[in-house]
CSV table of C-alpha atoms and ligand atoms in Angstrom, one decimal:
chain,number,residue,atom,x,y,z
F,990,MET,CA,19.2,21.0,-19.3
F,991,ARG,CA,22.3,18.8,-19.5
F,992,ARG,CA,23.9,21.0,-16.9
F,993,VAL,CA,21.0,21.3,-14.5
F,994,HIS,CA,21.8,18.2,-12.5
F,995,ARG,CA,25.1,19.8,-11.5
F,996,ARG,CA,23.0,22.2,-9.4
F,997,ILE,CA,20.8,19.5,-7.8
F,998,GLY,CA,21.7,18.0,-4.5
F,999,ALA,CA,20.0,14.7,-3.4
F,1000,SER,CA,20.5,12.0,-0.9
F,1001,GLY,CA,18.7,8.9,0.2
F,1002,SER,CA,18.9,5.6,2.1
F,1003,MET,CA,17.6,2.1,1.8
F,1004,LEU,CA,17.1,-0.7,4.3
F,1005,LEU,CA,17.2,-4.0,2.6
F,1006,PRO,CA,16.7,-7.6,3.7
F,1007,ALA,CA,19.8,-9.7,3.9
F,1008,ALA,CA,19.2,-12.1,1.0
F,1009,PRO,CA,22.4,-12.6,-0.9
F,1010,SER,CA,20.5,-13.7,-4.0
F,1011,LEU,CA,19.1,-10.2,-4.4
F,1012,LEU,CA,22.6,-8.8,-5.1
F,1013,GLU,CA,21.9,-7.7,-8.7
F,1014,THR,CA,18.4,-6.4,-7.7
F,1015,TYR,CA,20.0,-4.2,-5.0
F,1016,VAL,CA,22.7,-2.9,-7.4
F,1017,GLU,CA,20.1,-2.0,-9.9
F,1018,MET,CA,18.0,-0.3,-7.2
F,1019,LEU,CA,20.9,2.1,-6.2
F,1020,LEU,CA,21.7,2.8,-9.9
F,1021,ALA,CA,18.0,3.6,-10.5
F,1022,ALA,CA,17.7,5.7,-7.4
F,1023,VAL,CA,20.4,8.2,-8.5
F,1024,ARG,CA,19.6,8.2,-12.2
F,1025,PRO,CA,16.9,10.9,-12.0
F,1026,PHE,CA,19.5,13.2,-10.6
F,1027,GLY,CA,21.8,12.8,-13.6
F,1028,ARG,CA,24.3,10.7,-11.5
F,1029,TYR,CA,25.8,7.6,-13.0
F,1030,PHE,CA,28.2,4.9,-11.9
F,1031,ALA,CA,31.1,4.2,-14.2
F,1032,PRO,CA,31.5,0.5,-15.1
F,1033,ASP,CA,34.4,0.1,-12.6
F,1034,ALA,CA,32.4,1.8,-9.9
F,1035,VAL,CA,29.5,-0.7,-10.5
F,1036,VAL,CA,32.0,-3.5,-10.1
F,1037,ARG,CA,33.2,-2.0,-6.8
F,1038,LEU,CA,29.6,-1.5,-5.5
F,1039,ARG,CA,28.7,-5.1,-6.4
F,1040,ASP,CA,31.8,-6.4,-4.5
F,1041,ILE,CA,31.0,-4.3,-1.4
F,1042,LEU,CA,27.4,-5.3,-1.4
F,1043,ARG,CA,28.2,-9.0,-1.9
F,1044,GLU,CA,30.5,-9.0,1.0
F,1045,LYS,CA,28.0,-7.2,3.3
F,1046,LEU,CA,25.1,-9.4,2.2
F,1047,ASP,CA,27.0,-12.5,2.9
F,1048,GLU,CA,28.2,-11.2,6.3
F,1049,ALA,CA,24.6,-10.2,7.3
F,1050,TYR,CA,22.8,-13.3,6.1
F,1051,THR,CA,25.4,-15.6,7.6
F,1052,ARG,CA,24.7,-14.1,11.0
F,1053,SER,CA,20.9,-13.9,10.7
F,1054,PRO,CA,18.2,-13.7,8.0
F,1055,TYR,CA,16.7,-10.9,10.2
F,1056,SER,CA,19.7,-8.6,9.6
F,1057,ARG,CA,19.5,-5.8,7.1
F,1058,ILE,CA,21.7,-3.9,4.7
F,1059,HIS,CA,21.7,-0.2,5.0
F,1060,ILE,CA,22.8,1.9,2.1
F,1061,SER,CA,23.0,5.7,2.3
F,1062,TRP,CA,24.0,7.9,-0.6
F,1063,ASP,CA,24.6,11.5,-1.3
F,1064,THR,CA,25.3,13.4,-4.5
F,1065,ASP,CA,28.9,14.8,-4.5
F,1066,PRO,CA,29.1,18.6,-4.5
F,1067,GLN,CA,29.3,20.3,-7.9
F,1068,PRO,CA,31.0,20.2,-10.4
F,1069,ALA,CA,31.3,16.5,-9.7
F,1070,VAL,CA,28.5,14.3,-11.1
F,1071,SER,CA,29.3,11.3,-9.0
F,1072,ILE,CA,27.7,10.0,-5.7
F,1073,SER,CA,29.2,8.8,-2.5
F,1074,TYR,CA,27.6,6.0,-0.7
F,1075,VAL,CA,28.1,3.9,2.5
F,1076,VAL,CA,27.0,0.3,2.8
F,1077,SER,CA,26.6,-1.1,6.3
F,1078,VAL,CA,25.1,-4.1,8.1
F,1079,ARG,CA,22.4,-3.7,10.7
F,1080,HIS,CA,22.8,-7.0,12.5
F,1081,SER,CA,19.9,-8.6,14.2
F,1082,SER,CA,19.2,-12.1,15.7
F,1083,MET,CA,16.3,-14.2,16.7
F,1084,GLU,CA,16.9,-13.1,20.3
F,1085,ALA,CA,16.9,-9.4,19.4
F,1086,GLU,CA,13.8,-9.7,17.2
F,1087,TYR,CA,11.8,-11.4,20.1
F,1088,GLU,CA,13.1,-8.8,22.5
F,1089,GLU,CA,11.7,-6.1,20.2
F,1090,TRP,CA,8.4,-8.1,20.1
F,1091,THR,CA,8.1,-7.8,23.9
F,1092,ARG,CA,8.6,-4.1,23.7
F,1093,GLU,CA,6.5,-3.3,20.7
F,1094,ARG,CA,3.7,-5.9,20.5
F,1095,LYS,CA,0.7,-6.4,22.7
F,1096,PRO,CA,0.6,-9.8,24.5
F,1097,PRO,CA,-0.2,-12.5,24.1
F,1098,LEU,CA,2.4,-12.7,21.4
F,1099,PHE,CA,1.6,-16.2,20.0
F,1100,GLY,CA,-2.2,-16.5,20.8
F,1101,THR,CA,-4.3,-17.1,23.9
F,1102,HIS,CA,-5.1,-20.8,23.5
F,1103,PRO,CA,-2.7,-23.7,23.5
F,1104,ASP,CA,-2.3,-25.8,20.3
F,1105,THR,CA,-5.1,-28.3,20.1
F,1106,LYS,CA,-2.8,-30.8,18.3
F,1107,VAL,CA,-0.6,-30.8,21.4
F,1108,LEU,CA,-3.6,-31.1,23.8
F,1109,ALA,CA,-4.9,-34.1,21.8
F,1110,LEU,CA,-1.5,-35.8,21.8
F,1111,ALA,CA,-0.9,-35.2,25.5
F,1112,ALA,CA,-4.4,-36.6,26.3
F,1113,SER,CA,-3.8,-39.7,24.1
F,1114,LEU,CA,-0.8,-40.6,26.3
F,1115,GLY,CA,-2.5,-41.2,29.6
F,1116,LYS,CA,-3.4,-39.4,32.8
F,1117,PRO,CA,-1.8,-35.9,33.0
F,1118,ALA,CA,0.3,-36.7,36.1
F,1119,ASP,CA,2.0,-39.6,34.1
F,1120,VAL,CA,2.8,-37.7,31.0
F,1121,ARG,CA,6.0,-35.6,31.3
F,1122,ILE,CA,6.2,-33.0,28.5
F,1123,LEU,CA,9.1,-31.0,27.3
F,1124,ASP,CA,8.2,-27.8,25.4
F,1125,ILE,CA,11.2,-26.7,23.3
F,1126,GLY,CA,11.1,-23.1,22.2
F,1127,ALA,CA,8.3,-22.5,24.6
F,1128,GLY,CA,8.1,-18.7,24.0
F,1129,THR,CA,6.0,-17.0,26.7
F,1130,GLY,CA,4.5,-20.4,27.6
F,1131,ARG,CA,1.3,-20.5,25.6
F,1132,ASN,CA,1.5,-24.4,25.6
F,1133,THR,CA,3.7,-24.9,28.7
F,1134,LEU,CA,1.4,-22.9,31.1
F,1135,ALA,CA,-1.8,-24.4,29.8
F,1136,LEU,CA,-0.4,-28.0,30.0
F,1137,ALA,CA,0.9,-27.3,33.5
F,1138,ARG,CA,-2.5,-26.0,34.6
F,1139,ALA,CA,-4.0,-29.2,33.3
F,1140,GLY,CA,-1.7,-31.2,35.6
F,1141,TYR,CA,1.1,-32.3,33.2
F,1142,PRO,CA,4.6,-32.2,34.7
F,1143,MET,CA,6.1,-29.6,32.4
F,1144,ALA,CA,9.6,-28.6,31.4
F,1145,ALA,CA,10.5,-25.9,28.9
F,1146,VAL,CA,13.5,-24.8,26.9
F,1147,GLU,CA,13.5,-21.2,25.7
F,1148,GLY,CA,16.3,-19.5,23.8
F,1149,SER,CA,15.2,-15.8,24.0
F,1150,PRO,CA,16.1,-14.3,27.4
F,1151,ALA,CA,13.2,-11.8,27.1
F,1152,LEU,CA,10.6,-14.5,26.5
F,1153,CYS,CA,12.2,-16.8,29.1
F,1154,LYS,CA,11.7,-14.0,31.7
F,1155,ILE,CA,8.0,-13.6,30.9
F,1156,LEU,CA,7.5,-17.4,31.0
F,1157,GLU,CA,9.3,-17.7,34.3
F,1158,LYS,CA,7.3,-14.9,35.9
F,1159,SER,CA,4.0,-16.2,34.6
F,1160,ALA,CA,4.7,-19.7,36.0
F,1161,LYS,CA,5.7,-18.2,39.3
F,1162,ASP,CA,2.7,-15.9,39.6
F,1163,GLU,CA,0.4,-18.8,39.0
F,1164,GLY,CA,2.3,-21.1,41.3
F,1165,LEU,CA,2.9,-23.6,38.5
F,1166,ASP,CA,5.8,-26.0,38.7
F,1167,VAL,CA,7.6,-25.6,35.4
F,1168,GLU,CA,11.2,-26.7,35.1
F,1169,LEU,CA,12.8,-24.1,32.9
F,1170,PHE,CA,16.0,-24.4,30.8
F,1171,GLY,CA,17.0,-21.0,29.6
F,1172,GLY,CA,19.2,-21.2,26.5
F,1173,ASN,CA,19.7,-22.7,23.0
F,1174,ALA,CA,18.1,-26.2,22.7
F,1175,LEU,CA,21.2,-27.2,20.7
F,1176,ASP,CA,23.5,-26.4,23.6
F,1177,ARG,CA,24.7,-29.7,25.0
F,1178,SER,CA,25.4,-28.1,28.4
F,1179,LEU,CA,21.7,-27.6,29.1
F,1180,PRO,CA,21.1,-30.3,31.8
F,1181,ILE,CA,17.9,-31.8,30.2
F,1182,PRO,CA,17.5,-35.3,31.6
F,1183,SER,CA,17.7,-38.2,29.1
F,1184,GLY,CA,14.8,-40.7,28.5
F,1185,ARG,CA,12.5,-38.7,30.7
F,1186,TYR,CA,9.6,-37.3,28.6
F,1187,GLN,CA,6.6,-38.9,27.1
F,1188,LEU,CA,6.0,-36.0,24.7
F,1189,VAL,CA,8.4,-33.4,23.3
F,1190,ILE,CA,6.8,-30.5,21.4
F,1191,LEU,CA,8.4,-27.9,19.1
F,1192,CYS,CA,5.6,-25.5,18.1
F,1193,GLU,CA,6.4,-22.8,15.6
F,1194,VAL,CA,10.1,-23.3,16.3
F,1195,VAL,CA,11.8,-25.5,13.6
F,1196,TYR,CA,11.7,-22.6,11.1
F,1197,HIS,CA,14.3,-20.9,13.2
F,1198,LEU,CA,16.8,-23.6,12.5
F,1199,ARG,CA,18.8,-22.7,9.5
F,1200,THR,CA,20.6,-25.9,8.4
F,1201,LEU,CA,19.7,-29.5,8.1
F,1202,LEU,CA,22.7,-30.2,10.4
F,1203,ALA,CA,21.1,-28.1,13.1
F,1204,LEU,CA,17.8,-29.8,12.6
F,1205,ARG,CA,19.5,-33.2,12.9
F,1206,GLU,CA,21.2,-32.2,16.1
F,1207,LEU,CA,17.9,-31.0,17.5
F,1208,PHE,CA,16.1,-34.3,16.6
F,1209,GLU,CA,19.0,-36.3,18.1
F,1210,ARG,CA,18.5,-34.4,21.3
F,1211,CYS,CA,14.8,-35.1,21.2
F,1212,ALA,CA,15.5,-38.8,20.7
F,1213,GLU,CA,17.7,-38.7,23.7
F,1214,VAL,CA,15.3,-36.9,26.1
F,1215,LEU,CA,12.2,-38.9,25.0
F,1216,ALA,CA,11.3,-42.0,26.9
F,1217,PRO,CA,10.9,-45.1,24.7
F,1218,GLY,CA,7.5,-45.0,22.9
F,1219,GLY,CA,7.3,-41.2,23.5
F,1220,LEU,CA,6.1,-38.8,20.9
F,1221,LEU,CA,7.8,-36.0,19.1
F,1222,CYS,CA,5.5,-33.3,17.7
F,1223,PHE,CA,6.8,-30.3,15.7
F,1224,SER,CA,5.5,-27.9,13.1
F,1225,ALA,CA,7.6,-27.1,10.0
F,1226,PHE,CA,7.1,-25.4,6.7
F,1227,VAL,CA,7.0,-28.3,4.3
F,1228,ALA,CA,7.2,-27.8,0.5
F,1229,ASP,CA,4.6,-29.4,-1.8
F,1230,GLY,CA,5.8,-32.6,-3.4
F,1231,GLY,CA,6.2,-30.9,-6.8
F,1232,PHE,CA,8.0,-27.8,-5.6
F,1233,THR,CA,11.7,-27.5,-5.4
F,1234,PRO,CA,12.7,-24.2,-3.8
F,1235,ASP,CA,15.7,-22.4,-5.4
F,1236,ARG,CA,18.2,-20.4,-3.5
F,1237,LEU,CA,16.4,-17.1,-3.7
F,1238,THR,CA,13.2,-18.7,-2.5
F,1239,ARG,CA,14.9,-20.3,0.4
F,1240,GLU,CA,16.6,-17.1,1.5
F,1241,LEU,CA,13.4,-15.1,1.2
F,1242,ALA,CA,11.4,-17.7,3.1
F,1243,GLU,CA,13.9,-17.3,5.9
F,1244,VAL,CA,13.6,-13.5,5.8
F,1245,PHE,CA,9.8,-14.0,6.1
F,1246,TRP,CA,10.1,-16.4,9.1
F,1247,SER,CA,9.1,-19.4,7.0
F,1248,THR,CA,12.3,-21.5,6.5
F,1249,ILE,CA,11.4,-24.3,4.1
F,1250,GLN,CA,12.0,-28.0,4.4
F,1251,THR,CA,11.3,-30.5,1.6
F,1252,ARG,CA,10.0,-33.9,2.5
F,1253,ALA,CA,13.2,-35.4,1.1
F,1254,GLU,CA,15.2,-33.2,3.5
F,1255,LEU,CA,13.0,-34.2,6.5
F,1256,ARG,CA,13.5,-37.8,5.6
F,1257,SER,CA,17.3,-37.4,5.3
F,1258,VAL,CA,17.4,-35.6,8.7
F,1259,MET,CA,15.4,-38.4,10.4
F,1260,GLU,CA,17.4,-41.2,8.7
F,1261,GLY,CA,18.9,-43.5,11.3
F,1262,LEU,CA,17.2,-41.9,14.2
F,1263,PRO,CA,14.9,-44.0,16.4
F,1264,PHE,CA,11.7,-42.4,15.1
F,1265,SER,CA,8.8,-43.7,13.0
F,1266,PRO,CA,6.3,-41.3,11.4
F,1267,VAL,CA,2.8,-41.1,13.0
F,1268,SER,CA,1.0,-38.2,11.3
F,1269,ASP,CA,1.4,-35.3,9.0
F,1270,GLU,CA,-1.4,-32.7,8.9
F,1271,SER,CA,-2.0,-29.0,8.0
F,1272,VAL,CA,-1.5,-26.8,11.1
F,1273,TYR,CA,-4.0,-24.3,9.7
F,1274,GLY,CA,-6.6,-27.0,8.9
F,1275,TYR,CA,-6.2,-28.8,12.2
F,1276,GLU,CA,-6.2,-25.8,14.5
F,1277,LYS,CA,-9.1,-24.1,12.6
F,1278,GLU,CA,-11.2,-27.3,13.0
F,1279,HIS,CA,-10.4,-27.9,16.7
F,1280,LEU,CA,-9.8,-24.5,18.3
F,1281,PRO,CA,-12.9,-22.9,20.1
F,1282,ALA,CA,-14.4,-20.2,17.9
F,1283,GLU,CA,-13.4,-17.5,20.3
F,1284,ALA,CA,-9.7,-18.5,20.0
F,1285,TRP,CA,-9.7,-18.2,16.2
F,1286,PRO,CA,-7.6,-16.9,14.7
F,1287,PRO,CA,-4.8,-17.4,17.3
F,1288,THR,CA,-3.0,-14.2,16.1
F,1289,GLY,CA,-3.4,-11.6,13.3
F,1290,TRP,CA,-0.6,-13.3,11.3
F,1291,PHE,CA,-1.5,-17.0,11.9
F,1292,ALA,CA,-3.8,-17.7,8.9
F,1293,ASP,CA,-1.5,-16.2,6.3
F,1294,TRP,CA,1.8,-17.3,7.8
F,1295,THR,CA,0.8,-20.9,8.4
F,1296,ARG,CA,-0.4,-21.2,4.8
F,1297,GLY,CA,2.9,-19.9,3.4
F,1298,ARG,CA,1.5,-16.5,2.4
F,1299,ASP,CA,4.1,-14.5,4.3
F,1300,ALA,CA,6.8,-16.0,2.0
F,1301,PHE,CA,4.6,-16.2,-1.1
F,1302,ASP,CA,2.4,-13.3,-2.0
F,1303,VAL,CA,-0.2,-15.5,-3.9
F,1304,PRO,CA,-3.9,-16.1,-3.6
F,1305,GLU,CA,-5.1,-18.1,-0.6
F,1306,GLY,CA,-4.5,-21.9,-0.8
F,1307,THR,CA,-2.0,-21.6,-3.6
F,1308,ALA,CA,1.4,-21.2,-1.8
F,1309,PRO,CA,3.7,-24.1,-2.4
F,1310,ILE,CA,4.6,-24.4,1.3
F,1311,GLU,CA,2.5,-24.7,4.5
F,1312,LEU,CA,3.1,-25.3,8.1
F,1313,ARG,CA,2.5,-28.9,8.9
F,1314,TRP,CA,2.0,-30.8,12.2
F,1315,LEU,CA,4.5,-33.7,12.0
F,1316,VAL,CA,4.4,-36.4,14.7
F,1317,TYR,CA,6.9,-39.1,15.2
F,1318,LYS,CA,7.1,-42.0,17.7
F,1319,ARG,CA,10.3,-42.8,19.4
F,1320,SER,CA,11.0,-46.6,19.1
F,1321,SER,CA,11.1,-48.6,22.3
V,278,SAM,C1,7.2,-18.4,17.3
V,278,SAM,S1,7.8,-18.6,18.9
V,278,SAM,C2,6.8,-19.9,19.4
V,278,SAM,C3,6.6,-20.0,20.9
V,278,SAM,C4,5.8,-21.2,21.4
V,278,SAM,N1,6.3,-22.5,21.0
V,278,SAM,C5,4.4,-21.1,20.9
V,278,SAM,O1,4.0,-21.8,20.0
V,278,SAM,O2,3.7,-20.2,21.5
V,278,SAM,C6,9.4,-19.5,18.6
V,278,SAM,C7,10.1,-19.7,19.8
V,278,SAM,O3,11.2,-20.6,19.6
V,278,SAM,C8,12.3,-20.2,20.4
V,278,SAM,N2,13.5,-20.9,19.8
V,278,SAM,C9,13.8,-20.9,18.5
V,278,SAM,N3,15.0,-21.6,18.3
V,278,SAM,C10,15.4,-22.0,19.5
V,278,SAM,C11,16.5,-22.8,20.0
V,278,SAM,N4,17.4,-23.3,19.2
V,278,SAM,N5,16.6,-23.0,21.4
V,278,SAM,C12,15.6,-22.5,22.2
V,278,SAM,N6,14.6,-21.8,21.8
V,278,SAM,C13,14.4,-21.6,20.5
V,278,SAM,C14,12.3,-18.7,20.2
V,278,SAM,O4,13.1,-18.0,21.1
V,278,SAM,C15,10.8,-18.4,20.3
V,278,SAM,O5,10.4,-18.3,21.7
């Protein structure tokens, strides 16, 4: 029996999320995958595997949490009892992921109805014609188009070329006047006019920003483009007061499209900016209460995702994060 494995050929592959904190888990997975075939890694080979994997994980995660690590392995021909393996990065990006959504998912990608929180805020600011709105990360225009139909002068920023094209075409087909800025909202060369808007919205967008510095830059831009007294409304995955996410949790939350901000982090990002907090509500709770019954749920993933259950596989209502509607007023 001790010799049988020399006559066994085996191969396999793994596609793994790019979470650097899972390094040891992934090393163990590969060792365990080849063990049934009598193949073992010598201690120095384990060290080499760990070094290669660490480097690839860091490279992949730095680029995007949607990248993956691909490991393929093969038993070496007899009489060797070793294996050969290749570790490579399958790079992805937010833009590439959304491009795939447009190819593989049935529209509407983000729901049929606009966010009721956004409709209520817009209505609170006056007659539609007097309320200029900027929708940052507008996607295919779920909010932009509905607000434009209701008579609000609309502008939109969208960073995914594939979604931007859909939004542009929909606006054109309906004859809606939407000023569209295609590109990254952090890009200073986008010619978004300063002091122009009464309302800036960022719906299901902030979780795409990976650092507090990026978030700060985004909110600085929002402060610039808002008119004095205007409102900023965004949704973000906020951690419960008593919950401090560790590194692994943060990385996996990103992998599951649920990047976490703690309240202390949000306070630090807002510090010194001309904003005062107005409201802080559960997105799930608010939208479930106000959306028409036929528009609920907005998408198949909305209920779990907004309540933090994509990142935390726990019973309903017990995840330590949830998507919140946060509204701030720009000081005059
Ligand atoms: C989940 S979709 C939400 C779309 C839309 N806001 C809605 O609620 O229907 C997130 C959108 O934000 C866009 N986005 C994320 N980060 C961005 C950035 N830095 N600049 C411009 N668009 C961004 C993405 O391309 C995507 O269209």
